[in-house]
Amino acid sequence: MTLKPQDFKYVNYLWEDDTASQLDGVERLRYRSNILGADQRITNTGGGNTSSKIKMADPLSGEKVDVLWVKGSGGDLRTSTRANFAALYLNKFLSLENIYTKADVRGVKTEIEDSMVDMYRHTTFGLNPAASSIDTPLHGLIPFRHVDHMHPVSVIAIAASKDQERLTQEIFEEEVGWVPWQRPGFDLGLVMKEKLNQDPDLKGLVMGHHGLINWADEDKACYELTLSLIEKAAHYIEQHDKGNKTFGGQKYKSLDEKTRNEILIRLLPILRGKVSQSNRLIGTVHPTESVLQFVNSIDAARLAEIGTSCPDHFLRTKIKPLYVDWNPREESFDILIDKLEKGLVAYRADYASYYEACKHPDSPAMRDPNPTVLLIPGLGLIAWGKNKSESRVTAEFYSLAIEVMRASESISEYQGLPRQEAFDIEYWLLEEAKLKRMPPEKEFARNVVVVIGAGSGIGKATAHRVAKEGAHVVCADLSEAAAQATAKELIELYGVGIGVAGSGLSGCGPAIGLDVDITKRESIKSMFDNVILAYGGMDNIIITAGIFVSPDKQGYIPDDKWTLTYAINVTGPFLVADEAKRIWQAQGLKTSLVITTSANAAVAKQGSFAYDTSKAAANHLVRELAIDLSPLVRVNGLAPATVVEGSSMFPRDRVMSSLTKYNIAFDESESTESLRDKLAVFYAQRTLTKSPITLADQAEVAYLLSSNRFSKTTGQIISVDGGLHEAFLR
Ligand SMILES: [Zn+2]
């Protein structure tokens, strides 16, 4: 290669000899894969694969044999570890060609082709458990030591153009050949091998409607070849860039960010309700300049209809997006909703007729006919997925498709995959089998749960509990730092997922931390606005925020603290419910609200007027809200008692005043936790179950009340107090 690292303009050259030289063959492959996947201009999330044929000692004979290490099924090049690579005896893999060619009926989409995938397991080297992907023959049948198969925007642009073969010739000359679109599998591997037989000087192939594959006998050379081919394509495309005339020029003007967000905040819950009819979806908004240039353009409607090109893309993006032709500067919000509704009806009908027209006798049943990508002038791209990670991937894929169309339309004319081919990928039995093998979704996997008070105590424990069930958790707290600390813990536990997209808050992972002061309606509204921008809507709310102001010996607190107690314990949950109501009604999806009250609500005693009466009011608030929000939202109360462990409600001074009150001996030098333990043991003795009450006990019930296991329970207060007979509700 003549290009030096610093010469690359369109891709990042990341290879470092110092790093690579420390690694064994397999780790060098992992390294090469990670640095290729790190640049989205080289390949998309989850797309492409790499391989190396490495000499290794056979564990059975000790003899050196060639082992084909190739990125396995699933996973992602950027984040791949050694475990993501399958290992196959190369000679055994090559012997499969005999089995394949002996079949009477063979070729693309034949029974023998699909059955080959199971045969790869017989060739496994070293008990490697990684499953081989359908692209394995593309690597195994190419007689070079290293192979990269990428999905670069600039090469897909060529591969998705009307005159793709001519363009390949013009741009790459003799260096790279071209093969027409063919669903990946054993036959495609043979087609490529034959191409190479005919022209042994070929360094790679442009794969029609798909991507790029190239090879070399040294891994660094293979990496550099991949980069230089992509560089060459990108350079050619830039020279043909149409500037202002891109996508036929602009039809609509964008909105300023503030107006755009105001519209999105109104729109997203309505939209989420409409696309979540069969299954709840999580949203990602992606209004980048490039996306806006596309959605505002004259050609957007035409190009959106053609659909996405790369087969990897439309498994997520569906065959095409829904484009809503709305004038953001001239037309009202109501007109947008009207056009959206009509668009959705037409989209679903269109999807059903695509399914009917293309299905085979053994095709899986029709999947959710709702669009996963919506394009709206002025607003950008809105993507939906079964969780945040998936929805980010969907947004990423379609924004890459936009770049493919931009490039393809500047050098030629963009062409989608034929519908039947698209269908045969979307409803491929091998894909269906892969879906069936996936572990069942967790209970809250498609839910956004807002936990108010998540910075500490019961709220923090609850945030962890619902996250364990797969929830997207909004950790809200008066303290922004505490809220974000809990969210960070959850991200560290569950990971941020894959997919590189989402503007601002919408680029988030499965948890975010937001500050909220529930005594102020504006603060609550602003928190919910952020939840909508982050996830496209919300489901359950669990309020654990509360206040206990330590009274004097007569049970009194200052008047302003009395007011504050009511503001946090009663007015706060009401304001939260009242603000959430608009969003819940816009979505129209069934959900739940849990308000934390207290066993104190039911027991008249000396000592804490403000707290006890405020919690009694909160109990009744639960009942009134249950009536007001029915049938959409179930509302229940969780009534804890004396959770001392890690509770912000039991600061050191309250613990010490309680210990004094109950004549329990303690030393002022003892740690707060030790003092709390003493109090917890004392309290436990007053209960029927005689065990200290923990945060986990409370979190369990907050989660259960929110879940469908309690789908027929509303307006109830469930005590988690260890059994206090004075507090029995009747
Ligand atoms: Zn591919």
XYZ file of C-alpha atoms and ligand atoms in Angstrom:
731
model
C 0.000 0.000 0.000
C 1.221 3.424 -0.810
C -0.958 5.244 1.749
C 0.640 6.148 5.075
C -1.356 6.254 8.330
C -1.607 10.053 8.260
C -2.889 10.022 4.670
C -6.265 8.510 5.543
C -8.943 11.197 5.435
C -12.175 9.212 5.491
C -11.342 6.464 7.983
C -9.347 6.308 11.206
C -6.060 4.428 10.890
C -5.623 2.835 14.312
C -3.143 -0.034 13.862
C -0.170 0.129 16.238
C 2.709 -2.277 15.729
C 3.711 -1.946 19.390
C 0.305 -3.233 20.464
C -0.048 -5.922 17.807
C 3.426 -7.347 18.405
C 2.505 -8.221 22.011
C -0.392 -10.418 20.914
C -0.846 -14.011 19.777
C -2.588 -14.756 16.472
C -6.107 -14.899 17.869
C -5.627 -11.738 19.902
C -4.270 -9.969 16.820
C -7.529 -10.904 15.078
C -9.511 -9.573 18.036
C -7.417 -6.383 17.957
C -7.899 -5.899 14.217
C -11.644 -6.467 14.611
C -11.964 -3.955 17.455
C -10.166 -1.180 15.584
C -12.139 -1.843 12.403
C -15.419 -1.799 14.339
C -14.442 1.384 16.180
C -15.082 3.474 13.076
C -18.685 3.515 11.863
C -17.505 4.588 8.433
C -15.823 1.173 8.229
C -18.678 -0.953 9.518
C -21.942 -0.629 11.420
C -22.733 -2.006 14.873
C -23.054 -5.779 14.696
C -22.148 -5.736 11.002
C -19.285 -7.380 9.162
C -16.882 -10.087 10.242
C -13.193 -10.876 10.206
C -11.093 -14.019 10.131
C -7.569 -15.383 10.383
C -6.262 -18.826 9.490
C -3.804 -19.607 12.263
C -1.437 -22.549 12.718
C -2.056 -24.181 16.089
C -1.243 -27.433 17.837
C -4.043 -29.961 17.493
C -5.034 -30.963 21.056
C -5.461 -34.585 19.886
C -2.210 -35.116 17.956
C -0.025 -32.169 18.924
C 0.557 -31.583 15.223
C 0.355 -28.079 13.800
C -2.889 -27.583 11.901
C -4.599 -24.627 10.216
C -7.433 -23.253 12.315
C -9.991 -20.881 10.870
C -10.792 -18.262 13.496
C -13.819 -16.279 12.349
C -16.141 -13.895 14.097
C -19.094 -15.941 15.277
C -22.808 -15.360 15.165
C -24.055 -12.306 17.075
C -21.845 -9.797 18.848
C -20.137 -6.787 17.412
C -16.642 -6.165 16.027
C -16.046 -3.026 18.100
C -16.725 -4.801 21.385
C -15.666 -8.347 20.440
C -13.542 -10.382 22.767
C -11.772 -13.664 22.011
C -14.972 -15.447 23.063
C -16.841 -13.974 20.081
C -14.733 -15.925 17.576
C -15.545 -19.416 16.393
C -12.645 -21.813 15.700
C -12.852 -24.493 12.992
C -10.374 -27.066 11.662
C -9.740 -25.567 8.230
C -9.277 -28.915 6.465
C -12.489 -30.313 7.968
C -14.339 -27.161 7.031
C -13.073 -27.387 3.442
C -14.170 -31.016 3.228
C -17.770 -29.819 3.636
C -17.665 -28.715 0.026
C -17.973 -32.420 -0.924
C -21.154 -32.790 1.068
C -22.522 -29.617 -0.418
C -21.772 -30.463 -4.031
C -23.205 -33.985 -3.651
C -26.679 -32.583 -2.935
C -29.080 -32.953 -5.869
C -30.538 -29.522 -5.327
C -28.042 -26.922 -4.277
C -27.451 -23.195 -4.608
C -28.681 -20.146 -2.826
C -31.712 -20.649 -0.549
C -31.795 -24.422 -0.985
C -32.306 -26.834 1.894
C -28.692 -28.036 1.733
C -27.438 -24.481 2.015
C -29.319 -23.773 5.243
C -28.353 -27.169 6.645
C -24.640 -26.402 6.191
C -24.731 -24.016 9.160
C -25.307 -26.955 11.514
C -22.455 -28.852 9.855
C -19.913 -26.214 10.926
C -20.219 -27.494 14.481
C -18.671 -30.807 13.413
C -15.505 -28.943 12.481
C -15.032 -27.170 15.817
C -11.445 -26.862 16.998
C -10.508 -27.012 20.687
C -14.089 -27.329 21.977
C -14.645 -23.646 21.142
C -18.295 -22.991 22.077
C -18.845 -19.894 19.854
C -21.524 -20.479 17.191
C -20.394 -20.006 13.587
C -22.216 -17.409 11.542
C -23.788 -17.780 8.102
C -20.841 -15.786 6.726
C -18.293 -18.477 7.703
C -17.878 -19.853 4.132
C -17.062 -16.357 2.859
C -13.948 -16.601 5.017
C -13.178 -20.302 4.872
C -13.369 -20.693 1.107
C -11.120 -17.702 0.335
C -7.571 -19.133 0.140
C -5.857 -16.225 1.909
C -4.784 -16.149 5.558
C -6.782 -13.069 6.539
C -10.187 -11.849 5.370
C -12.199 -8.735 6.314
C -15.856 -8.407 5.405
C -17.149 -4.897 6.176
C -20.284 -2.830 5.681
C -18.780 0.584 4.907
C -21.202 3.347 3.931
C -19.026 4.386 0.990
C -18.860 0.877 -0.492
C -22.518 0.046 0.217
C -23.303 3.270 -1.674
C -21.635 1.756 -4.721
C -23.231 -1.636 -4.078
C -26.710 -0.063 -3.810
C -26.379 1.973 -7.006
C -28.103 1.224 -10.277
C -24.796 0.779 -12.136
C -22.858 -0.853 -9.311
C -20.725 -3.111 -11.514
C -19.520 -0.243 -13.720
C -18.818 1.937 -10.672
C -16.800 -0.846 -9.031
C -14.691 -1.060 -12.175
C -14.287 2.687 -12.456
C -13.302 3.228 -8.836
C -11.222 0.123 -8.082
C -10.122 -0.862 -11.595
C -8.525 -4.318 -11.660
C -7.956 -4.481 -7.910
C -11.520 -5.337 -6.848
C -14.179 -7.440 -8.533
C -17.956 -7.445 -8.166
C -20.512 -10.109 -7.322
C -24.256 -9.480 -7.585
C -26.486 -9.617 -4.512
C -26.887 -13.087 -3.111
C -28.048 -14.078 0.340
C -24.950 -15.095 2.362
C -24.314 -18.793 2.715
C -22.175 -21.638 1.352
C -23.064 -20.886 -2.236
C -21.916 -17.268 -1.982
C -18.591 -18.535 -0.633
C -18.249 -20.765 -3.703
C -19.166 -17.888 -6.015
C -16.386 -15.809 -4.474
C -13.889 -18.648 -4.652
C -14.701 -19.064 -8.345
C -14.231 -15.329 -8.927
C -10.788 -15.634 -7.415
C -10.016 -18.701 -9.526
C -10.765 -16.713 -12.634
C -8.721 -13.736 -11.500
C -6.072 -14.696 -8.913
C -4.886 -11.069 -8.647
C -8.136 -9.853 -7.098
C -7.712 -8.272 -3.666
C -11.376 -8.049 -2.880
C -14.961 -7.922 -4.056
C -17.787 -5.444 -3.872
C -20.823 -7.479 -2.824
C -23.965 -6.167 -4.529
C -26.457 -4.560 -2.109
C -24.305 -5.676 0.759
C -20.721 -4.508 1.345
C -17.059 -5.247 0.850
C -14.849 -8.301 1.282
C -11.053 -8.307 0.860
C -8.086 -10.407 1.849
C -4.316 -10.637 2.335
C -1.767 -13.080 3.713
C -0.621 -10.688 6.480
C -3.107 -9.317 8.989
C -1.752 -5.779 8.990
C -1.805 -5.759 5.200
C -5.412 -6.959 5.248
C -6.337 -4.158 7.657
C -4.583 -1.538 5.528
C -6.182 -2.891 2.371
C -9.644 -2.628 3.951
C -8.957 0.967 4.915
C -7.486 1.982 1.594
C -10.370 0.502 -0.419
C -12.888 2.351 1.736
C -10.766 5.495 1.465
C -10.755 5.221 -2.304
C -14.549 4.855 -2.476
C -15.121 7.719 -0.036
C -12.782 9.990 -1.967
C -14.594 9.250 -5.225
C -17.950 9.952 -3.593
C -16.796 13.242 -2.104
C -15.667 14.444 -5.485
C -19.212 13.913 -6.743
C -20.959 15.462 -3.729
C -23.988 17.472 -4.774
C -23.793 20.072 -1.982
C -27.048 22.056 -1.756
C -28.584 19.907 -4.467
C -28.205 16.766 -2.338
C -31.488 14.820 -2.165
C -32.968 17.167 -4.771
C -32.539 20.193 -2.488
C -34.480 21.269 0.591
C -38.272 21.339 0.703
C -38.737 22.246 4.377
C -36.807 24.264 6.944
C -35.708 22.861 10.289
C -37.001 24.125 13.619
C -34.788 25.571 16.332
C -33.799 23.042 18.975
C -36.170 24.378 21.641
C -39.246 24.245 19.386
C -38.213 20.843 18.062
C -37.928 19.442 21.590
C -41.286 20.946 22.609
C -42.961 19.178 19.704
C -41.115 15.910 20.370
C -42.178 15.999 24.025
C -45.831 16.236 22.963
C -45.487 13.825 20.083
C -43.405 10.941 21.432
C -45.860 9.571 24.054
C -48.687 9.626 21.476
C -46.455 7.933 18.935
C -45.183 5.362 21.419
C -48.770 4.399 22.224
C -49.540 3.929 18.544
C -46.516 1.780 17.670
C -46.693 -0.219 20.916
C -50.060 -1.835 20.268
C -48.731 -5.385 20.277
C -45.489 -4.796 22.189
C -44.072 -1.841 24.067
C -41.183 -0.132 22.335
C -38.465 2.226 23.514
C -37.602 5.282 21.448
C -34.476 7.091 20.288
C -34.470 10.499 18.633
C -31.679 11.311 16.233
C -32.039 14.799 14.740
C -28.488 15.318 13.453
C -27.787 17.908 10.738
C -27.305 15.146 8.198
C -30.581 13.431 9.108
C -32.437 16.759 9.008
C -31.039 17.532 5.576
C -32.536 14.236 4.418
C -35.970 14.466 6.067
C -36.388 18.095 4.940
C -35.470 17.286 1.347
C -37.496 17.051 -1.836
C -36.389 13.450 -2.468
C -36.980 12.144 1.065
C -40.434 10.713 0.316
C -39.226 8.886 -2.794
C -36.034 7.555 -1.211
C -37.755 6.492 2.023
C -40.144 4.376 -0.021
C -37.256 2.488 -1.671
C -36.167 1.307 1.770
C -32.824 0.359 3.224
C -30.273 -1.562 1.256
C -27.864 -3.452 3.493
C -29.553 -6.675 4.667
C -28.078 -6.155 8.122
C -29.928 -2.886 8.334
C -33.490 -3.791 7.640
C -33.710 -6.619 10.142
C -33.867 -3.693 12.572
C -35.155 -0.833 10.431
C -37.821 -2.972 8.668
C -38.056 -2.920 4.914
C -38.731 0.824 4.882
C -39.392 3.705 7.274
C -42.601 5.706 7.617
C -42.089 9.169 6.158
C -44.645 11.734 7.325
C -44.883 14.633 4.888
C -45.504 17.465 7.365
C -44.477 21.072 6.984
C -42.832 21.954 10.303
C -43.101 25.709 9.842
C -46.583 25.953 8.371
C -48.667 23.086 9.679
C -50.051 22.608 13.195
C -49.386 19.811 15.678
C -52.913 18.473 15.102
C -52.213 18.162 11.402
C -49.036 16.236 12.245
C -51.014 13.790 14.387
C -53.634 13.404 11.685
C -51.002 12.684 9.018
C -49.200 10.337 11.362
C -52.341 8.308 12.046
C -53.140 7.988 8.364
C -49.515 7.127 7.633
C -49.490 4.372 10.247
C -52.685 2.805 8.935
C -51.273 2.785 5.404
C -47.892 1.464 6.601
C -49.418 -1.485 8.453
C -51.619 -2.378 5.490
C -48.631 -2.124 3.198
C -46.556 -4.342 5.471
C -49.314 -6.957 5.590
C -49.561 -7.015 1.796
C -45.757 -7.308 1.503
C -45.935 -10.286 3.843
C -48.813 -11.880 1.921
C -47.135 -11.346 -1.437
C -43.726 -12.710 -0.438
C -44.433 -15.435 2.128
C -43.531 -19.090 1.586
C -45.560 -22.061 2.883
C -43.154 -22.473 5.816
C -42.584 -18.781 6.578
C -42.842 -17.697 10.212
C -46.011 -15.769 11.143
C -46.164 -12.079 10.303
C -44.266 -9.927 12.771
C -45.336 -6.596 14.281
C -46.456 -4.510 11.271
C -45.595 -1.163 12.877
C -42.677 0.886 11.545
C -39.502 1.033 13.632
C -38.213 4.181 11.918
C -40.202 7.386 11.448
C -38.961 10.333 9.442
C -40.559 13.720 10.039
C -39.400 16.979 8.452
C -38.096 19.421 11.047
C -37.985 16.719 13.730
C -35.570 14.190 12.265
C -35.492 10.445 12.786
C -37.354 8.592 15.535
C -36.420 4.949 16.018
C -38.146 2.255 18.091
C -36.787 -0.989 19.489
C -37.528 -3.595 22.136
C -35.045 -1.886 24.449
C -32.845 1.179 24.454
C -29.853 -0.577 22.944
C -31.929 -1.993 20.063
C -33.575 1.342 19.428
C -30.165 3.033 19.272
C -28.986 0.399 16.776
C -32.083 1.034 14.655
C -31.427 4.788 14.678
C -27.783 4.160 13.819
C -28.671 1.865 10.919
C -31.123 4.214 9.304
C -28.810 7.192 9.703
C -26.147 5.099 7.945
C -28.706 4.250 5.255
C -29.197 7.999 4.771
C -25.461 8.352 4.203
C -25.586 5.466 1.728
C -28.422 7.178 -0.176
C -26.606 10.530 -0.089
C -23.536 8.949 -1.634
C -25.349 6.677 -4.058
C -27.563 9.479 -5.371
C -24.511 11.655 -5.935
C -22.687 9.053 -8.049
C -25.633 7.184 -9.559
C -29.183 6.253 -8.622
C -30.039 4.519 -5.351
C -31.665 1.097 -5.558
C -33.195 -0.968 -2.786
C -33.035 -4.721 -2.497
C -35.851 -6.483 -4.409
C -38.794 -7.040 -2.055
C -38.665 -10.829 -2.251
C -34.961 -10.801 -1.352
C -35.687 -8.476 1.553
C -38.460 -10.775 2.725
C -36.256 -13.854 2.432
C -33.788 -12.207 4.825
C -36.395 -10.835 7.233
C -38.257 -14.136 7.464
C -35.272 -16.471 6.987
C -35.866 -19.647 8.959
C -32.290 -19.465 10.261
C -33.035 -16.005 11.675
C -36.273 -17.292 13.153
C -34.370 -20.132 14.824
C -31.915 -17.583 16.228
C -34.791 -15.525 17.646
C -36.301 -18.648 19.192
C -32.995 -19.530 20.857
C -32.817 -16.182 22.597
C -33.600 -16.211 26.325
C -37.133 -15.025 27.118
C -37.468 -11.302 27.666
C -37.375 -10.132 31.237
C -40.572 -8.904 32.839
C -39.793 -5.167 32.599
C -37.596 -5.324 29.488
C -39.824 -3.018 27.483
C -40.699 -0.712 30.388
C -39.402 2.636 31.526
C -39.694 2.795 35.303
C -39.308 6.151 37.046
C -38.146 5.766 40.644
C -38.455 9.025 42.552
C -36.165 8.975 45.543
C -33.681 6.649 43.829
C -30.654 8.374 45.310
C -30.767 6.425 48.567
C -32.635 3.993 50.824
C -35.753 2.221 49.551
C -35.633 4.132 46.252
C -32.117 3.029 45.447
C -32.900 -0.575 46.393
C -36.033 -0.410 44.224
C -34.090 0.983 41.254
C -31.760 -2.016 41.525
C -34.677 -4.422 41.918
C -36.553 -3.305 38.793
C -33.333 -3.052 36.775
C -32.782 -6.732 37.590
C -36.089 -7.403 35.809
C -34.771 -5.627 32.720
C -36.384 -2.220 33.295
C -35.022 1.019 31.894
C -34.703 2.971 35.103
C -35.023 6.703 35.523
C -33.309 7.375 38.830
C -34.834 10.636 40.051
C -33.883 12.344 43.272
C -33.720 15.788 44.867
C -29.972 15.297 44.753
C -28.826 15.099 41.142
C -25.493 13.643 42.235
C -27.199 10.837 44.177
C -29.577 10.133 41.268
C -26.689 9.897 38.845
C -24.664 7.730 41.198
C -27.470 5.141 41.292
C -27.845 5.302 37.495
C -24.093 4.802 37.132
C -24.215 1.713 39.352
C -26.946 0.251 37.144
C -25.044 0.999 33.925
C -21.950 -0.648 35.369
C -23.990 -3.723 36.276
C -25.977 -4.085 33.059
C -23.855 -2.295 30.442
C -24.795 0.468 28.072
C -25.587 -1.928 25.196
C -24.636 -1.603 21.543
C -25.729 0.943 18.959
C -24.182 4.325 18.384
C -26.975 6.885 17.973
C -29.332 9.158 19.862
C -28.939 12.907 20.231
C -28.346 14.413 23.670
C -30.178 12.526 26.425
C -31.519 10.070 23.870
C -28.065 8.542 23.457
C -28.416 7.149 26.981
C -28.203 3.560 28.196
C -30.663 1.559 30.323
C -30.543 4.032 33.229
C -30.341 7.789 33.664
C -30.114 10.019 36.720
C -32.269 13.171 36.868
C -32.915 15.700 39.601
C -36.451 16.527 40.678
C -38.065 18.545 43.437
C -41.509 16.987 43.802
C -42.810 20.019 45.683
C -42.588 22.004 42.436
C -44.775 21.207 39.448
C -42.321 22.823 37.035
C -39.491 20.630 38.271
C -41.596 17.482 37.849
C -42.640 18.536 34.363
C -39.071 19.200 33.347
C -37.994 15.793 34.685
C -40.726 14.034 32.673
C -39.798 16.050 29.558
C -36.300 14.631 29.873
C -37.633 11.094 30.374
C -39.606 11.426 27.137
C -36.616 12.730 25.191
C -34.479 9.923 26.602
C -36.816 6.950 26.081
C -39.810 8.160 24.067
C -42.263 7.663 26.927
C -42.583 6.077 30.339
C -44.440 3.357 32.158
C -44.385 2.730 35.892
C -43.679 5.305 38.547
C -42.551 4.371 42.036
C -42.318 7.209 44.554
C -40.201 6.527 47.603
C -39.231 10.138 48.320
C -40.458 11.265 51.712
C -39.475 13.323 54.701
C -39.475 12.797 58.439
C -38.595 15.866 60.467
C -37.485 14.814 63.948
C -39.997 16.345 66.397
C -39.268 17.645 69.885
C -40.243 15.647 72.971
C -43.877 16.760 72.643
C -44.002 15.678 69.006
C -43.870 19.182 67.595
C -41.912 20.548 64.662
C -41.717 24.191 63.447
C -44.641 25.355 61.260
C -42.519 25.649 58.132
C -41.341 22.059 58.587
C -44.983 20.956 58.969
C -45.699 22.598 55.612
C -42.642 20.981 54.078
C -43.676 17.544 55.399
C -47.030 17.822 53.635
C -45.446 19.281 50.517
C -43.150 16.248 50.139
C -45.293 13.438 51.534
C -48.716 14.394 50.112
C -48.667 17.225 47.589
C -45.536 15.824 45.893
C -47.021 12.428 44.935
C -50.198 14.203 43.811
C -48.255 16.571 41.547
C -46.228 13.670 40.135
C -49.415 11.729 39.359
C -51.091 14.792 37.898
C -48.180 15.555 35.558
C -47.736 11.885 34.633
C -51.442 11.591 33.833
C -51.078 13.661 30.633
C -48.263 11.418 29.419
C -49.979 8.180 30.389
C -53.173 9.262 28.653
C -51.256 10.281 25.538
C -49.660 6.813 25.426
C -52.820 4.935 26.324
C -50.767 2.011 27.696
C -51.707 0.323 30.966
C -49.297 0.903 33.803
C -48.961 1.503 37.530
C -48.068 3.996 40.229
C -46.742 3.045 43.644
C -46.644 5.614 46.417
C -44.689 4.907 49.569
C -46.744 5.785 52.631
C -46.112 4.410 56.116
C -47.461 2.106 58.791
C -47.625 5.289 60.888
C -50.595 6.356 58.760
C -52.784 3.839 60.528
C -51.654 4.147 64.127
C -52.573 7.119 66.298
C -49.857 7.703 68.838
C -47.927 10.401 70.595
C -44.938 11.952 68.966
C -45.018 12.844 65.258
C -48.119 14.738 64.180
C -46.901 16.021 60.877
C -45.385 12.798 59.568
C -48.192 10.509 60.708
C -51.040 12.678 59.452
C -49.267 13.344 56.149
C -48.899 9.603 55.587
C -52.578 9.061 56.431
C -53.378 11.637 53.749
C -51.031 9.814 51.356
C -52.959 6.576 51.983
C -56.153 8.278 50.944
C -54.403 9.908 48.010
C -53.636 6.375 46.784
C -57.342 5.524 46.834
C -58.470 8.718 45.127
C -55.808 8.437 42.436
C -56.783 4.810 41.856
C -60.278 6.041 40.973
C -59.094 9.055 38.998
C -56.534 7.181 36.895
C -58.583 4.059 36.248
C -58.646 2.061 34.020
C -55.221 3.037 32.666
C -53.136 3.164 35.829
C -53.236 0.996 38.921
C -52.323 2.944 42.024
C -51.164 1.262 45.199
C -49.440 2.247 48.387
C -46.448 0.607 49.978
C -46.478 1.122 53.731
C -43.116 0.368 55.285
C -42.379 0.560 58.951
C -39.107 1.220 60.645
C -36.685 0.358 57.895
C -33.616 1.585 59.644
C -30.965 0.041 57.418
C -29.284 2.634 55.181
C -32.324 4.894 55.393
C -32.125 8.638 54.895
C -35.269 8.753 57.034
C -33.148 7.618 59.981
C -30.310 10.075 60.299
C -27.989 9.637 63.262
C -29.854 12.148 65.463
C -33.204 10.403 64.895
C -31.662 7.023 65.682
C -30.122 8.342 68.895
C -33.337 10.057 70.002
C -35.255 6.824 69.379
C -32.684 4.734 71.297
C -33.005 7.187 74.199
C -36.809 7.057 74.002
C -36.797 3.240 74.251
C -34.099 3.143 76.966
C -31.676 1.177 74.811
C -28.070 1.548 75.969
C -25.625 2.969 73.434
C -22.349 4.795 73.261
C -22.133 8.171 71.500
C -18.917 7.010 69.847
C -20.635 4.080 68.069
C -20.939 4.196 64.285
C -24.296 5.175 62.802
C -24.712 1.689 61.301
C -24.138 0.055 64.667
C -26.703 2.379 66.263
C -29.149 1.618 63.458
C -28.649 -2.135 63.969
C -29.538 -1.766 67.649
C -32.690 0.083 66.789
C -33.613 -2.393 64.021
C -33.288 -5.338 66.421
C -35.448 -3.529 68.948
C -38.101 -2.724 66.352
C -38.070 -6.302 65.064
C -39.012 -7.556 68.508
C -42.214 -5.502 68.337
C -43.323 -7.219 65.112
C -45.118 -10.510 64.584
C -42.348 -11.878 62.358
C -39.519 -10.828 64.714
C -36.982 -10.084 61.968
C -35.438 -6.731 61.072
C -37.097 -5.127 58.050
C -34.695 -4.477 55.202
C -34.549 -2.248 52.144
C -34.716 -5.358 49.992
C -38.054 -6.306 51.650
C -39.499 -2.955 50.604
C -38.003 -2.996 47.115
C -39.475 -6.455 46.483
C -43.009 -5.259 47.164
C -42.530 -1.982 45.228
C -41.489 -4.144 42.260
C -44.307 -6.677 42.707
C -46.997 -3.990 42.977
C -45.670 -2.464 39.743
C -45.619 -5.785 37.919
C -48.474 -7.570 36.211
C -48.503 -10.112 39.008
C -50.685 -7.539 40.779
C -52.586 -6.581 37.642
C -55.949 -6.821 39.407
C -54.984 -4.849 42.502
C -55.490 -1.102 42.743
C -56.311 1.405 45.476
C -54.679 -0.809 48.123
C -52.088 -0.208 50.783
C -49.697 -3.108 51.358
C -47.815 -2.960 54.620
C -44.265 -4.212 54.787
C -43.768 -3.754 58.476
C -42.917 -7.193 59.787
C -46.470 -7.487 61.112
C -47.644 -4.687 63.383
C -51.113 -5.593 64.574
C -51.878 -1.985 65.561
C -51.314 -1.004 61.925
C -53.661 -3.601 60.406
C -55.899 -1.829 57.918
C -59.582 -2.414 58.234
Zn -22.362 -8.680 5.658
